[in-house]
Each structure stands twice: as C-alpha cells, then as structure tokens.
C-alpha cells in the first residue's frame, strides 16, 4: 500500500493506494476518527458488487452503516438527486459528528462530497473511488459539485475528504472502455508535470492494460502525488491549478457538443490532449518528436486522438465560449512546452478551432 | 460610521455600522474589489423600499447590477427557492469573479449567502442587512443555510462575506415588532459577554426604541464586536461558539412547537433567555438580583419572558431532543454565571423542562 498525503494544513488527508483496501475500510475509517453512524452513498451497480464487503468491514469496526443509493449516471448528478440524498441522510439520523462515505465513481463522489459539504453545514467525508478516473482525479483536490441544466458542475463547493481509499482490486470489474478512458488523465499528468511518469507509461502500458496490481498502484499513486502537489499550491484554482485543465478546454467542448452521450470524459480529454499538443507544436513549444510520442501513447492505450469529422467546429467554438472558465471572451489555454512542462496562453475559442481545422 | 473587523486571517472582513451607508454601497463595494456584474438578492418588500437607492449607487460606481427577487418569508428559505436563484444567477451571466449582494433580513442573507457559497463553487458575497436581527446576528460569522422539511438550517455552509454594511437608517421602516424582537439578541450579547453593554442597554433603551441613530450605531457595533470575538475563537462551532446559543435551546423549541407561526425568532429567544436565566439561578450561578435585572430589561423592551401556559411542555421536550445540536440525548445548555459570564452544562431536555414547569 502506497500513501500519498494531500498537504492542506488542518485539512490534510491521506490517499491510500493498493490492494485489498475496501475489505479493510472499517479499520481505516475508525483509525481516522469515524465513530457511530455512517452513511454510505453509492449506486445500484457498485452496491451490487462491493457494498456487502464494505458493510461487513464497517460493521466489524463497530460502525453503524446506512446505505444511500442514488441512480447511476451523470444525468442524475443534479439538485433533485441531492435533495433526495439529504432526505435519506435525515432519515438515517446522521448527526454533526457522523461521516459520509462515497463508494463509486465521479458522479457518486462529486454528489456525496457536496452533500457532505452542506449537510448540517459540513460533516466528515471519505471516498472509496471505484473507477480509475475517480482514483486519479476526483480523489484529490476537494472539488464537489452537481450539474445545472446550463452546464456541468455549476453548483458545488471545495470540500476536502478526511480519507481516500483507492483499492486497485475494484478496477477489475470496471468495463474495459471506462478503464482505458481513465488512463487519459494519467497520461495527462505525465505530459504536464512528470516526464518520468510518461516514460513509465510508455514502458508499462501493457502491464497496466493487463491489470498488473503493482504497476497500477505505482501509476495511481504517482498521479495522485502530482495532482496533490498542484492542489497544495493553489487549492481554489485561482492560478496554477488551471494546469490540470490540459486537454480539457477542447475535451469539455466535445462532451458538451455531443450532449455528453458520445464520449466518456476520458475519451474527450484524450482528443483534447492531442489537440492541445498539436497547438503546442504550432506555437513552437513542443517538438514534433515529443508530439509523436504523445500520439503513440494515446493510440497504444486505445484512446481516440482526433476530432471526428462530423462534429461541427462552430459548435465547439460556442461551447468553449460558454466554458465557466472563460473570461472576457478568452480562455486560459494550457500548452505543453516539452513533456513534463507547460505554458499558459490566453486564446480565443475561434483561434483554437482554427488551429485544429485540419486535425 | 463605526467599523468592526471580523478577524479570520485571509477571510477577514469589515462590518461598517452607521447612517447613510446604503446610498454609498457602490463605493464600498468597488473599494472592496467588486467589479462588473453584481447580483442583488432581495425580496419584494425590501426591493420596493431600498432597491432603487442601491441600484443607483451601484450604477454610479460603475457596477452592472442584476436583481434576483425571492419571495418573502421563512417558508421560502428552501432548496426550491435556492434552485430558482441559481437559475437567475445563470441568466444574469454571473462569472467566477462576480459578486452577490444580499439586501434584506435573515432569510435573504442566509439563502443568498448559501447561493454565493455554492454557485461556481463560491463567488464573493456582501451583505446589506435590513433588520436589526440580521445586523447584529447574521452579519457576523458566515453561517449560511436553507431549511429542510425536517428542520431549520439543516443544509448550509460556513461562508464569510467580504463586506457588511449595517445602515441604521433602514431600521426606521422596520415594523416595530421586528425591531423589538431584534433587541433580544442584543440583550443576549450583554448577558453572555459584556456587563457594560448590558448597563448601556438599561440606560439607553428609551433612546434605542426612539431610533436614536448614534445609540443604535453604538449597540449594533458593540454586538457585532462581541459576536466577532466569539467567532474568531471558534469559527465552525466546535466548542466555544456554542455560547451564542444562550436562550436558543428553549427558544428554538418554542418556535418549532408553534410551527414558526406564533413567535418571531427574537421573541422566542427572549423567552429562552428568561428560561436559561431562571435555570442559572436554580443552579446557583446567577444572583436573584441580576436575574431581576434581566427580566426588567426584557420587559422594558417589550419582549415576552414567560412560556405561555397553553404550550405543551412535552412537545418542548421532544423539540429539544431533536435539536441538531443534541448529542447522546443531552444538549449543551448555556447558563449565565453572572451578567457578562457563562457556563456550559450538559442537560437532558426533560430536566430542562422540569426546571421550567412553574415558569
């Protein structure tokens, strides 16, 4: 088991990464100060696979677990589901000293985290992420949210968990397509901050795709450590934390332009990574050889790297313009200045699209 | 104009108290860093009285004000109204750098503050409280919330404003009953922390009831300073901040037992202050002479001090038992150990009610 600490003074917390963590969750929670009643927020798919083992572990640790099941899918990450979660937390008799545990992927983590941030003005929160994406992304940084009709994650809070358990064993039941999509965030960490991680991915991709636990533990812990370092320097995304958006300006626009139905988040980000890298080459920041390595790694992982021809470029521009991070008509676009390094450029969405017209 | 600073490190903020502040709100906001688009959250009653003057001031300061009107009344301080506020904030085109200004009493402040805490994961927030209660209570400490069917303020966040403008002129249009109810919180501050404020109230009550601006400014600033000191020592109510609940255990139970229809909050608190003081005498913490001074001040202010005979004592007990601050069947009851000093006792609701049976 590797442990990454997210260092935020009084709100610091550990992320434990490794095998057989879920069946020992009760011990970890009790050791972190969890007592009495605990609400486990999850969805039916994950509950069927992992709730019995988690409930057993919590019970053995003397905790009184109550389950709060929310429907599966991003379309349910909204105020209505949140209201239903509050109702269930009240019925479960949660008090100020109680904990909420999120067992699931990004939707469960974001919504349960926001519920924890706001129920009784904040109760303790732990995450047991069950997707690769949630283990390397949502588990670090305390972004919680629900969606609004007008856009994703428009309502939320920065709220740090007390504990994260990233159990690599649970990734075995993850659909292959979701696992691969999660790899795009791992690849992103290598590109923006860590040439060594990028090389490790080039060397070990086969082992990762074969679900080698040791290699998975290593790259997940490395990814969390990179994101932790960024978040420690700028928790509320006032400046440098925006580096994590590498590949996401185009990625988010692609997701929005296709009504979040065509691509998994990681797939859209992979296309966005390729796009941002291509623009980095055009801006003379990235060598063609390194660009080729990026495209090759995406391809080896089985991730897409080109914007499908049928997607309307004007629609992408409009979606980038309404991005909640846009200011004065420009977006702070993250470019790669050689693998492991970045540069910010303020670009107009139309200029970004123009550079991609042949991509 | 008197200025009280709430000292919370990077989240410190000033409360300006005095005359003619609302017509200069634009200047204060601009000086605090507010730029561009501003959403003013208010209700129809307050809007009719003060929105034109505020809008003029904001416009003169170069700010682009958009109004967000919510219905008047505690029964609208809920998730449904919050959802409607989010919709309007989005339609108004608010960005991460935009501000929300609450113009109104406690309902507007609590709901607008929670919206500010959660819209785009937090935007800047300013308060222009228009009731005495909101000026001396909600303006300090950053408690924001909405109600749930199961109880008041069950959903919320700790979120500090950047600026508070407590304009004593606006109190002239406040219904007399509401003004008087607000005095009970001022009296509470004297009892728990400041014998000098208590004496000033005994001397100046006539001037306060006659709306003397200078005396109002002095006692409002003194009240805010006391609450600021308490909040600075324990922002998230992990321990000492609970002293502010003096009079509120019984007060909240009275409000809940009468479905929030019979008493204004301050009236229920006045009865709770008398009850907590009576118990303090029984526990040999408070002298009969000081208890008499408390009852006399409440009476001179025109506040109630006895639990009406028709209110079911068992119902009060049950309401105290479900208080969100109850733990293991006991509540941390605040007692007065001489005017200006307090003591905490863990008491069972049934024991509290028993001590009040002849009150």
Coordinates of N, CA, C and O in Angstrom, one line a residue, chain A residues 79 82-83 86-87 90-91 95-96 110 114 117-122 142-145 148-151 153-159 236-237 324-328, chain B residues 79 82-83 86-87 90-91 95-96 110 114 117-122 142-145 148-151 153-159 236-237 324-328:
Chain A
X79 N -29.6 18.8 -8.6 CA -30.2 19.2 -7.3 C -31.3 18.3 -6.8 O -31.5 18.1 -5.7
X82 N -29.7 15.4 -5.2 CA -29.1 15.9 -3.9 C -30.2 16.1 -2.9 O -30.0 15.7 -1.7
X83 N -31.3 16.6 -3.2 CA -32.4 16.7 -2.3 C -32.8 15.4 -1.7 O -33.1 15.2 -0.5
X86 N -30.3 14.3 0.9 CA -30.5 15.0 2.2 C -31.6 14.3 2.9 O -31.5 14.0 4.1
X87 N -32.7 14.0 2.2 CA -33.8 13.3 2.9 C -33.4 12.0 3.5 O -33.7 11.7 4.7
X90 N -31.2 12.5 6.6 CA -32.0 12.8 7.8 C -32.7 11.6 8.3 O -32.7 11.4 9.5
X91 N -33.3 10.8 7.4 CA -34.0 9.6 7.9 C -33.0 8.6 8.6 O -33.3 7.9 9.5
X95 N -25.8 12.8 12.4 CA -25.5 13.9 13.3 C -24.3 14.7 12.8 O -23.5 14.2 11.9
X96 N -24.0 15.8 13.4 CA -22.8 16.6 13.0 C -21.5 15.8 13.0 O -20.6 16.1 12.3
X110 N -18.7 13.2 -6.5 CA -19.0 14.6 -6.5 C -20.3 15.0 -5.8 O -20.3 16.0 -5.0
X114 N -20.5 16.9 -2.1 CA -21.3 18.2 -2.0 C -22.3 18.0 -0.9 O -22.5 19.0 -0.1
X117 N -20.4 18.4 2.3 CA -20.0 19.8 2.5 C -21.2 20.7 3.0 O -20.9 21.7 3.7
X118 N -22.4 20.3 2.7 CA -23.5 21.2 3.0 C -24.5 20.6 4.0 O -25.4 21.3 4.5
X119 N -24.5 19.3 4.3 CA -25.4 18.7 5.3 C -25.0 19.2 6.7 O -23.8 19.0 7.1
X120 N -25.9 19.8 7.5 CA -25.6 20.3 8.8 C -24.3 21.3 8.7 O -23.6 21.3 9.7
X121 N -24.2 22.0 7.6 CA -23.1 22.8 7.3 C -21.7 22.1 7.3 O -20.7 22.7 7.6
X122 N -21.8 20.8 7.0 CA -20.5 20.1 6.8 C -20.3 19.0 7.7 O -20.2 19.2 8.9
X142 N -10.7 18.0 -3.6 CA -11.9 18.5 -2.9 C -12.9 19.2 -3.8 O -13.7 19.9 -3.2
X143 N -12.9 19.0 -5.1 CA -13.9 19.7 -5.9 C -15.2 18.8 -5.8 O -15.1 17.6 -6.2
X144 N -16.2 19.4 -5.3 CA -17.5 18.6 -5.2 C -18.5 19.5 -6.0 O -18.4 20.7 -6.1
X145 N -19.5 18.8 -6.5 CA -20.5 19.6 -7.3 C -21.7 18.8 -7.8 O -21.6 17.5 -7.8
X148 N -26.0 21.7 -13.4 CA -27.2 22.5 -13.7 C -27.6 22.4 -15.2 O -26.7 22.1 -16.0
X149 N -28.8 22.5 -15.5 CA -29.2 22.4 -16.9 C -28.2 23.2 -17.8 O -27.9 22.8 -18.9
X150 N -27.8 24.4 -17.3 CA -27.0 25.3 -18.1 C -25.5 24.8 -18.2 O -24.8 25.4 -19.0
X151 N -25.1 23.8 -17.4 CA -23.7 23.4 -17.5 C -23.3 22.4 -16.4 O -24.0 22.3 -15.4
X153 N -21.3 20.9 -13.3 CA -20.6 21.4 -12.0 C -20.7 22.8 -11.7 O -19.8 23.5 -11.1
X154 N -21.8 23.4 -12.1 CA -22.0 24.9 -11.8 C -22.3 25.2 -10.4 O -22.2 26.3 -9.9
X155 N -22.8 24.1 -9.6 CA -23.1 24.3 -8.2 C -22.3 23.4 -7.4 O -22.3 22.1 -7.7
X156 N -21.5 23.9 -6.5 CA -20.6 23.0 -5.7 C -19.8 23.7 -4.7 O -20.1 24.8 -4.3
X157 N -18.8 23.0 -4.2 CA -18.0 23.6 -3.1 C -16.6 22.9 -3.2 O -16.5 21.8 -3.7
X158 N -15.6 23.6 -2.6 CA -14.4 23.0 -2.4 C -14.5 22.4 -1.0 O -14.7 23.1 0.0
X159 N -14.3 21.1 -0.9 CA -14.5 20.4 0.4 C -13.6 19.2 0.5 O -13.9 18.3 -0.3
X236 N -7.9 26.6 -4.6 CA -9.1 27.1 -5.1 C -9.1 27.5 -6.6 O -9.9 28.3 -7.0
X237 N -8.1 27.0 -7.2 CA -7.9 27.3 -8.7 C -7.9 28.8 -9.0 O -8.7 29.3 -9.8
X324 N -17.2 27.7 -18.2 CA -17.2 28.6 -17.0 C -15.9 29.2 -16.6 O -15.8 30.1 -15.8
X325 N -14.8 28.7 -17.3 CA -13.5 29.3 -17.0 C -13.2 30.4 -18.0 O -12.1 31.0 -17.9
X326 N -14.1 30.7 -19.0 CA -13.8 31.8 -19.9 C -13.9 33.2 -19.3 O -14.7 33.4 -18.4
X327 N -13.1 34.1 -19.7 CA -13.1 35.4 -19.1 C -12.9 36.4 -20.3 O -11.9 36.3 -21.0
X328 N -13.8 37.3 -20.4 CA -13.6 38.3 -21.5 C -13.4 37.7 -22.8 O -12.6 38.3 -23.7
Chain B
X79 N -34.7 24.6 -0.6 CA -34.0 24.2 -1.8 C -34.6 24.6 -3.1 O -34.0 24.9 -4.1
X82 N -33.8 28.2 -3.7 CA -32.3 28.2 -4.0 C -32.1 27.8 -5.5 O -31.4 28.5 -6.2
X83 N -32.9 26.8 -5.9 CA -32.8 26.4 -7.3 C -33.1 27.5 -8.3 O -32.5 27.8 -9.3
X86 N -30.3 30.0 -8.4 CA -29.2 29.6 -9.3 C -29.6 29.9 -10.7 O -28.8 30.4 -11.5
X87 N -30.9 29.6 -11.1 CA -31.3 29.8 -12.5 C -31.1 31.3 -12.8 O -30.7 31.6 -13.9
X90 N -27.5 32.3 -13.3 CA -27.0 31.9 -14.6 C -27.5 32.8 -15.7 O -26.8 33.3 -16.6
X91 N -28.8 33.1 -15.7 CA -29.4 34.0 -16.7 C -28.8 35.4 -16.6 O -28.6 36.1 -17.6
X95 N -20.2 35.4 -13.4 CA -19.0 34.7 -13.6 C -18.3 34.5 -12.2 O -18.7 35.0 -11.2
X96 N -17.2 33.7 -12.3 CA -16.5 33.4 -11.0 C -16.0 34.7 -10.3 O -15.9 34.7 -9.0
X110 N -29.3 34.4 4.6 CA -28.9 33.0 4.7 C -29.0 32.3 3.3 O -28.1 31.6 3.0
X114 N -25.7 31.2 1.0 CA -25.5 29.8 0.6 C -25.4 29.7 -0.9 O -24.6 28.9 -1.4
X117 N -22.0 30.7 -1.6 CA -21.0 29.7 -1.2 C -20.9 28.6 -2.2 O -19.9 27.9 -2.3
X118 N -22.0 28.3 -3.0 CA -22.0 27.1 -3.8 C -22.1 27.4 -5.3 O -21.9 26.5 -6.1
X119 N -22.4 28.7 -5.7 CA -22.5 28.9 -7.2 C -21.1 29.0 -7.8 O -20.2 29.7 -7.3
X120 N -20.8 28.2 -8.8 CA -19.5 28.1 -9.4 C -18.4 27.8 -8.3 O -17.3 28.3 -8.4
X121 N -18.8 27.0 -7.3 CA -18.0 26.6 -6.1 C -17.6 27.8 -5.3 O -16.5 27.8 -4.7
X122 N -18.4 28.9 -5.4 CA -18.1 30.0 -4.5 C -17.8 31.3 -5.2 O -16.8 31.4 -5.9
X142 N -20.7 34.0 9.2 CA -20.7 33.3 8.0 C -21.6 32.0 8.0 O -21.4 31.1 7.1
X143 N -22.5 31.9 8.9 CA -23.5 30.8 8.8 C -24.5 31.1 7.7 O -25.2 32.1 7.7
X144 N -24.5 30.2 6.7 CA -25.5 30.4 5.6 C -26.2 29.0 5.5 O -25.7 28.0 6.0
X145 N -27.5 29.1 5.1 CA -28.3 27.8 5.1 C -29.6 28.0 4.5 O -30.1 29.1 4.3
X148 N -34.9 22.5 5.7 CA -35.4 21.2 5.2 C -36.7 21.0 5.9 O -36.8 21.4 7.1
X149 N -37.6 20.2 5.3 CA -38.8 19.9 6.0 C -38.6 19.4 7.4 O -39.3 19.7 8.3
X150 N -37.5 18.7 7.6 CA -37.2 18.1 8.9 C -36.7 19.1 9.9 O -36.6 18.8 11.1
X151 N -36.3 20.3 9.5 CA -35.7 21.2 10.5 C -35.1 22.4 9.8 O -34.8 22.4 8.6
X153 N -32.3 25.2 8.8 CA -30.9 25.4 8.6 C -30.1 24.1 8.5 O -29.0 24.0 8.9
X154 N -30.8 23.0 8.1 CA -30.1 21.7 8.1 C -29.1 21.6 6.9 O -28.3 20.7 6.9
X155 N -29.3 22.4 5.9 CA -28.4 22.4 4.7 C -27.8 23.8 4.6 O -28.5 24.8 4.5
X156 N -26.5 23.8 4.6 CA -25.8 25.1 4.5 C -24.3 25.0 4.5 O -23.7 23.9 4.2
X157 N -23.7 26.1 4.7 CA -22.2 26.2 4.7 C -21.7 27.3 5.6 O -22.5 28.2 5.9
X158 N -20.5 27.2 6.1 CA -19.8 28.3 6.7 C -19.1 29.1 5.5 O -18.3 28.5 4.8
X159 N -19.5 30.3 5.3 CA -19.0 31.1 4.2 C -19.0 32.5 4.5 O -20.1 33.1 4.7
X236 N -16.1 27.4 13.4 CA -17.0 26.3 13.0 C -17.8 25.7 14.1 O -18.4 24.6 14.0
X237 N -18.0 26.4 15.2 CA -18.8 26.0 16.3 C -18.4 24.6 16.8 O -19.2 23.7 16.9
X324 N -30.6 20.0 16.3 CA -29.4 19.4 15.6 C -28.2 19.5 16.4 O -27.1 18.9 16.1
X325 N -28.2 20.2 17.5 CA -27.0 20.3 18.4 C -27.0 19.2 19.5 O -26.1 19.2 20.3
X326 N -28.1 18.4 19.6 CA -28.2 17.4 20.7 C -27.2 16.3 20.4 O -27.0 15.9 19.2
X327 N -26.6 15.7 21.4 CA -25.7 14.6 21.3 C -26.0 13.6 22.4 O -25.9 14.0 23.6
X328 N -26.2 12.4 22.0 CA -26.4 11.4 23.0 C -27.5 11.7 24.0 O -27.4 11.4 25.2

